[in-house]
């Protein structure tokens, strides 16, 4: 049994922490929202009075927070209180620069650290089937792997500090671009009198095949489990896709990488969000594109 502090018990953190409890670990939780703490208690977590109290006796500290600024502020607050040699795992999706700063804070406090963002959404968090993309030293990764196992379907060591976040934003840039591509093809097909099913049957077994088509198909019908069949209820909200596309654009600018389609995808999702689409699944961009086409 490992003593794990879990900070950030929102839509993702709560079910992830519940799977650690089910695996037999002692999990001490903290969040700023009382309702999230109440739910965590139902899941079998011990609730701490504050973040520092949660980490005092922890072998491992996991954070699942909204953005880089939250992670850096929480790391600054708790790192001096954690036992020396403890392992810090940040599973939030944040910018690569903040992730590297978080590793530096951990190192200054003689802690091991891994950035380990996830793919798989709230469904994957509940099912314990998330894909973890990890960045950090071999030693830190070796310690993190068995801790992540009860929450994971797949765990990939992507490289040194920040490599997990780099893999995450590159993957989600592909996803944002491919969803727009698939949605545009359906909108064009509609104008050409092609049925959704016919286009799906061809593209899903041809060179247009991709996850945005075969798992999150943006029109109702061909893939019954896709959010399009439940009025685009997320799933993966368009606001989160915009967040990830902005992170990839910031990283591209800092690294001097040319990502013109990533930039265009970020702009289209920003417009979709500005028109009130942020709470819808990201595949709902097809409705925005239909509007844009008149
Ligand atoms: P969420 O907003 O539901 O949860 C974040 C939690 O952090 C909240 O409960 C909030 O109260 C807590 N928090 C913020 N500041 C805090 C502090 N100082 N101390 C303690 N708690 C604090 O968000 P989420 O959907 O759980 O996402 C968490 C992270 O995972 C984000 O970085 C997101 O981009 C990423 N992510 C989300 C999904 C998804 O489908 N929801 C999928 C993959 C990755």
Coordinates of C-alpha atoms and ligand atoms in Angstrom, one line a residue:
X1 CA 0.0 0.0 0.0
X2 CA 1.3 3.4 -1.0
X3 CA 0.2 6.7 0.6
X4 CA -0.9 9.0 -2.2
X5 CA -1.9 12.6 -1.9
X6 CA -4.4 13.6 -4.7
X7 CA -4.9 17.3 -5.3
X8 CA -7.5 18.5 -7.8
X9 CA -10.6 16.2 -7.5
X10 CA -12.7 17.6 -10.4
X11 CA -14.2 15.7 -13.3
X12 CA -11.1 13.7 -14.0
X13 CA -9.3 13.7 -10.6
X14 CA -12.2 12.2 -8.6
X15 CA -12.7 9.0 -10.7
X16 CA -8.9 8.6 -11.0
X17 CA -8.4 8.8 -7.3
X18 CA -11.3 6.4 -6.8
X19 CA -9.4 3.8 -8.9
X20 CA -6.3 4.2 -6.7
X21 CA -8.5 3.5 -3.6
X22 CA -9.9 0.4 -5.3
X23 CA -6.3 -0.7 -5.9
X24 CA -5.7 -0.7 -2.2
X25 CA -3.8 2.6 -1.7
X26 CA -4.4 5.1 1.0
X27 CA -5.4 8.2 -0.8
X28 CA -5.5 11.6 0.9
X29 CA -7.4 14.2 -1.2
X30 CA -7.7 18.0 -1.4
X31 CA -9.7 20.3 -3.6
X32 CA -11.1 23.9 -3.2
X33 CA -14.7 22.8 -4.0
X34 CA -16.6 21.2 -1.0
X35 CA -18.9 19.2 -3.3
X36 CA -15.8 17.5 -4.9
X37 CA -14.5 16.7 -1.5
X38 CA -17.8 15.2 -0.5
X39 CA -17.8 12.9 -3.6
X40 CA -14.1 12.0 -2.9
X41 CA -15.1 10.9 0.6
X42 CA -17.8 8.7 -0.9
X43 CA -15.1 7.1 -3.0
X44 CA -13.1 6.2 0.1
X45 CA -10.5 9.1 0.1
X46 CA -9.3 10.6 3.4
X47 CA -9.9 14.4 3.1
X48 CA -7.2 16.8 4.2
X49 CA -7.8 20.3 5.6
X50 CA -5.4 21.9 3.1
X51 CA -2.9 20.9 0.4
X52 CA 0.0 20.9 2.7
X53 CA -1.7 18.6 5.2
X54 CA -2.5 16.2 2.3
X55 CA 1.2 15.8 1.3
X56 CA 2.9 15.7 4.7
X57 CA 3.1 11.9 4.8
X58 CA 2.8 11.0 1.1
X59 CA 5.0 8.7 -0.8
X60 CA 3.4 10.0 -4.0
X61 CA 1.6 13.3 -4.8
X62 CA -0.7 13.5 -7.9
X63 CA -2.1 16.8 -9.2
X64 CA -5.0 17.1 -11.7
X65 CA -5.5 20.8 -12.0
X66 CA -6.9 23.2 -14.7
X67 CA -3.7 24.9 -16.0
X68 CA 0.0 25.7 -15.6
X69 CA -0.5 28.6 -13.2
X70 CA -2.5 26.4 -10.8
X71 CA 0.2 23.6 -11.0
X72 CA 3.0 26.0 -10.3
X73 CA 1.2 27.7 -7.4
X74 CA 0.3 24.4 -5.8
X75 CA 3.8 23.0 -6.3
X76 CA 5.3 26.1 -4.6
X77 CA 2.8 25.6 -1.7
X78 CA 3.3 21.9 -1.1
X79 CA 6.8 20.9 -2.3
X80 CA 8.6 22.0 0.9
X81 CA 6.1 20.0 3.0
X82 CA 6.4 16.7 1.2
X83 CA 8.8 14.0 2.6
X84 CA 12.2 14.2 0.8
X85 CA 12.4 11.6 -2.0
X86 CA 8.6 11.6 -2.6
X87 CA 7.4 11.3 -6.2
X88 CA 5.3 14.2 -7.7
X89 CA 3.2 13.3 -10.7
X90 CA 1.3 16.1 -12.6
X91 CA -1.4 14.7 -14.8
X92 CA -3.0 18.1 -15.7
X93 CA -2.7 19.2 -19.3
X94 CA -0.4 22.3 -19.1
X95 CA 2.2 24.2 -21.3
X96 CA 5.6 22.6 -21.7
X97 CA 7.4 25.5 -20.1
X98 CA 5.3 25.4 -16.9
X99 CA 5.8 21.6 -16.8
X100 CA 9.6 22.1 -16.9
X101 CA 9.3 24.7 -14.1
X102 CA 7.3 22.3 -12.0
X103 CA 10.1 19.7 -12.4
X104 CA 12.6 22.3 -11.3
X105 CA 10.6 23.1 -8.2
X106 CA 10.5 19.4 -7.4
X107 CA 14.2 19.0 -7.9
X108 CA 15.0 22.0 -5.7
X109 CA 13.0 20.3 -2.9
X110 CA 14.8 16.9 -3.5
X111 CA 11.7 15.3 -4.9
X112 CA 11.3 13.0 -8.0
X113 CA 8.9 14.2 -10.6
X114 CA 7.0 13.1 -13.7
X115 CA 4.7 15.1 -16.0
X116 CA 2.0 12.6 -17.1
X117 CA -1.0 14.1 -18.9
X118 CA -3.7 11.8 -20.0
X119 CA -5.9 11.0 -23.0
X120 CA -9.3 9.2 -22.7
X121 CA -11.5 11.7 -21.0
X122 CA -13.9 11.2 -18.0
X123 CA -15.0 7.8 -19.4
X124 CA -11.4 6.6 -19.4
X125 CA -10.8 8.1 -16.0
X126 CA -13.8 6.1 -14.6
X127 CA -12.9 2.9 -16.4
X128 CA -9.2 3.1 -15.4
X129 CA -8.3 3.0 -19.1
X130 CA -6.5 6.3 -19.6
X131 CA -3.4 6.7 -21.8
X132 CA -0.6 8.3 -19.8
X133 CA 2.2 10.2 -21.6
X134 CA 5.0 10.6 -19.2
X135 CA 8.1 12.8 -19.2
X136 CA 10.9 12.7 -16.6
X137 CA 14.0 10.7 -15.6
X138 CA 14.1 6.9 -16.0
X139 CA 14.2 6.6 -12.2
X140 CA 11.1 8.8 -11.7
X141 CA 9.2 6.9 -14.5
X142 CA 10.1 3.5 -13.0
X143 CA 8.5 4.6 -9.7
X144 CA 5.5 6.3 -11.4
X145 CA 4.5 3.3 -13.6
X146 CA 3.1 1.0 -10.9
X147 CA 1.2 3.9 -9.3
X148 CA -0.4 4.9 -12.6
X149 CA -1.3 1.3 -13.5
X150 CA -4.8 1.2 -11.8
X151 CA -5.8 4.3 -13.7
X152 CA -4.3 3.3 -17.0
X153 CA -4.9 1.4 -20.2
X154 CA -1.5 2.4 -21.6
X155 CA 1.5 4.2 -20.2
X156 CA 4.2 5.6 -22.5
X157 CA 7.5 7.1 -21.4
X158 CA 8.0 9.9 -23.9
X159 CA 11.3 11.3 -22.8
X160 CA 12.7 13.8 -20.3
X161 CA 11.0 16.6 -18.3
X162 CA 8.1 18.0 -20.3
X163 CA 8.0 15.3 -23.0
X164 CA 4.6 14.0 -21.7
X165 CA 3.1 17.4 -22.2
X166 CA 4.8 17.8 -25.6
X167 CA 3.2 14.4 -26.7
X168 CA -0.2 15.5 -25.4
X169 CA -0.4 18.8 -27.3
X170 CA 1.0 17.3 -30.5
X171 CA -1.6 14.5 -30.3
X172 CA -4.5 16.9 -29.6
X173 CA -3.3 19.2 -32.5
X174 CA -3.7 16.2 -34.8
X175 CA -7.2 15.5 -33.3
X176 CA -8.4 19.1 -33.7
X177 CA -7.2 19.3 -37.3
X178 CA -8.6 15.9 -38.2
X179 CA -12.0 16.6 -36.6
X180 CA -12.3 19.8 -38.7
X181 CA -11.3 17.8 -41.8
X182 CA -13.9 15.1 -41.2
X183 CA -16.6 17.7 -40.4
X184 CA -15.8 19.6 -43.6
X185 CA -16.0 16.4 -45.7
X186 CA -19.5 15.7 -44.3
X187 CA -20.7 19.3 -45.0
X188 CA -19.4 19.1 -48.5
X189 CA -21.0 15.6 -48.9
X190 CA -24.3 17.0 -47.8
X191 CA -24.1 19.8 -50.5
X192 CA -23.3 17.1 -53.1
X193 CA -26.3 15.0 -52.1
X194 CA -24.2 12.2 -50.5
X195 CA -25.7 10.4 -47.5
X196 CA -23.8 10.4 -44.2
X197 CA -23.8 6.6 -44.1
X198 CA -22.4 6.3 -47.7
X199 CA -19.6 8.7 -46.9
X200 CA -18.8 7.0 -43.7
X201 CA -18.8 3.5 -45.3
X202 CA -16.3 4.6 -47.9
X203 CA -14.1 6.9 -45.8
X204 CA -13.9 4.5 -42.8
X205 CA -12.4 1.8 -44.9
X206 CA -10.4 4.1 -47.2
X207 CA -7.5 6.5 -46.8
X208 CA -9.7 9.1 -45.0
X209 CA -10.0 6.7 -42.0
X210 CA -9.1 8.3 -38.6
X211 CA -10.3 8.4 -35.0
X212 CA -12.4 11.6 -35.5
X213 CA -14.4 9.6 -38.1
X214 CA -14.6 6.1 -36.7
X215 CA -15.0 6.9 -33.0
X216 CA -16.3 10.5 -32.7
X217 CA -18.1 10.7 -36.1
X218 CA -19.5 14.3 -36.1
X219 CA -22.9 13.3 -37.6
X220 CA -25.5 11.2 -35.9
X221 CA -26.0 7.6 -37.2
X222 CA -22.9 5.9 -38.4
X223 CA -21.2 5.6 -35.0
X224 CA -24.0 5.2 -32.4
X225 CA -21.8 6.0 -29.4
X226 CA -20.5 9.3 -30.8
X227 CA -21.6 12.6 -29.1
X228 CA -23.4 13.6 -32.3
X229 CA -26.1 11.1 -31.3
X230 CA -26.8 12.9 -28.0
X231 CA -27.0 16.4 -29.3
X232 CA -23.2 16.9 -29.0
X233 CA -23.1 16.5 -25.2
X234 CA -19.4 16.0 -24.3
X235 CA -17.4 13.8 -24.4
X236 CA -14.5 16.2 -24.9
X237 CA -15.7 19.8 -24.7
X238 CA -14.8 22.3 -27.4
X239 CA -13.5 24.6 -24.7
X240 CA -10.9 22.0 -23.7
X241 CA -10.0 21.4 -27.4
X242 CA -9.4 25.2 -27.7
X243 CA -7.2 25.2 -24.6
X244 CA -5.1 22.4 -26.0
X245 CA -4.8 24.0 -29.5
X246 CA -3.7 27.3 -27.8
X247 CA -1.1 25.3 -25.9
X248 CA 0.2 23.7 -29.1
X249 CA 0.3 27.2 -30.8
X250 CA 2.3 28.7 -27.9
X251 CA 4.7 25.8 -28.0
X252 CA 5.0 26.1 -31.8
X253 CA 5.9 29.8 -31.5
X254 CA 8.4 29.2 -28.8
X255 CA 10.0 26.4 -30.7
X256 CA 9.9 28.0 -34.1
X257 CA 7.8 25.2 -35.7
X258 CA 5.5 25.9 -38.6
X259 CA 2.0 24.6 -37.9
X260 CA -0.3 26.5 -40.2
X261 CA -3.2 23.9 -40.0
X262 CA -2.8 23.9 -36.2
X263 CA -3.1 27.7 -36.2
X264 CA -6.2 27.6 -38.4
X265 CA -7.8 24.9 -36.2
X266 CA -7.2 27.1 -33.1
X267 CA -8.9 30.0 -34.9
X268 CA -11.9 28.0 -35.9
X269 CA -12.3 26.6 -32.4
X270 CA -12.0 30.1 -30.9
X271 CA -14.8 31.3 -33.2
X272 CA -16.9 28.3 -32.3
X273 CA -16.3 29.0 -28.6
X274 CA -17.1 32.7 -29.1
X275 CA -20.5 31.7 -30.6
X276 CA -21.3 29.7 -27.5
X277 CA -20.1 26.3 -28.5
X278 CA -17.5 25.8 -25.8
X279 CA -19.7 23.5 -23.7
X280 CA -20.6 21.3 -26.6
X281 CA -18.5 18.3 -27.7
X282 CA -15.7 19.3 -30.0
X283 CA -17.3 17.4 -32.8
X284 CA -20.1 20.0 -32.7
X285 CA -17.8 22.2 -34.8
X286 CA -19.7 20.7 -37.8
X287 CA -22.7 22.9 -36.9
X288 CA -20.4 26.0 -36.8
X289 CA -19.0 25.0 -40.2
X290 CA -22.5 24.5 -41.7
X291 CA -23.3 28.0 -40.5
X292 CA -20.1 29.4 -41.9
X293 CA -21.0 27.8 -45.3
X294 CA -24.4 29.6 -45.2
Ligands
LIG1 P1 -12.0 20.3 -13.4 O1 -12.1 21.8 -13.5 O2 -13.2 19.5 -13.3 O3 -11.1 19.9 -12.1 C1 -10.0 20.7 -11.7 C2 -10.1 20.8 -10.2 O4 -8.9 21.4 -9.6 C3 -11.3 21.5 -9.6 O5 -12.1 20.6 -8.8 C4 -10.7 22.7 -8.8 O6 -11.5 23.0 -7.7 C5 -9.4 22.1 -8.5 N1 -8.4 23.1 -8.1 C6 -8.1 24.3 -8.7 N2 -7.1 24.9 -8.0 C7 -6.8 24.2 -6.9 C8 -6.0 24.4 -5.8 N3 -5.2 25.4 -5.7 N4 -6.0 23.4 -4.8 C9 -6.8 22.3 -4.9 N5 -7.6 22.1 -6.0 C10 -7.7 23.1 -6.9 O7 -11.1 19.8 -14.6 P2 -10.9 18.4 -15.2 O8 -11.9 18.1 -16.4 O9 -10.9 17.4 -14.1 O10 -9.5 18.5 -15.9 C11 -8.3 18.5 -15.1 C12 -7.1 18.6 -16.1 O11 -7.2 17.4 -16.9 C13 -7.1 19.8 -17.0 O12 -5.8 20.2 -17.2 C14 -7.7 19.2 -18.3 O13 -7.2 19.9 -19.4 C15 -7.1 17.8 -18.3 N6 -7.9 16.8 -19.1 C16 -9.3 16.8 -19.0 C17 -10.0 15.9 -19.8 C18 -11.5 15.9 -19.7 O14 -12.1 15.2 -20.6 N7 -12.1 16.5 -18.7 C19 -9.3 15.0 -20.6 C20 -7.9 15.0 -20.6 C21 -7.2 15.9 -19.8

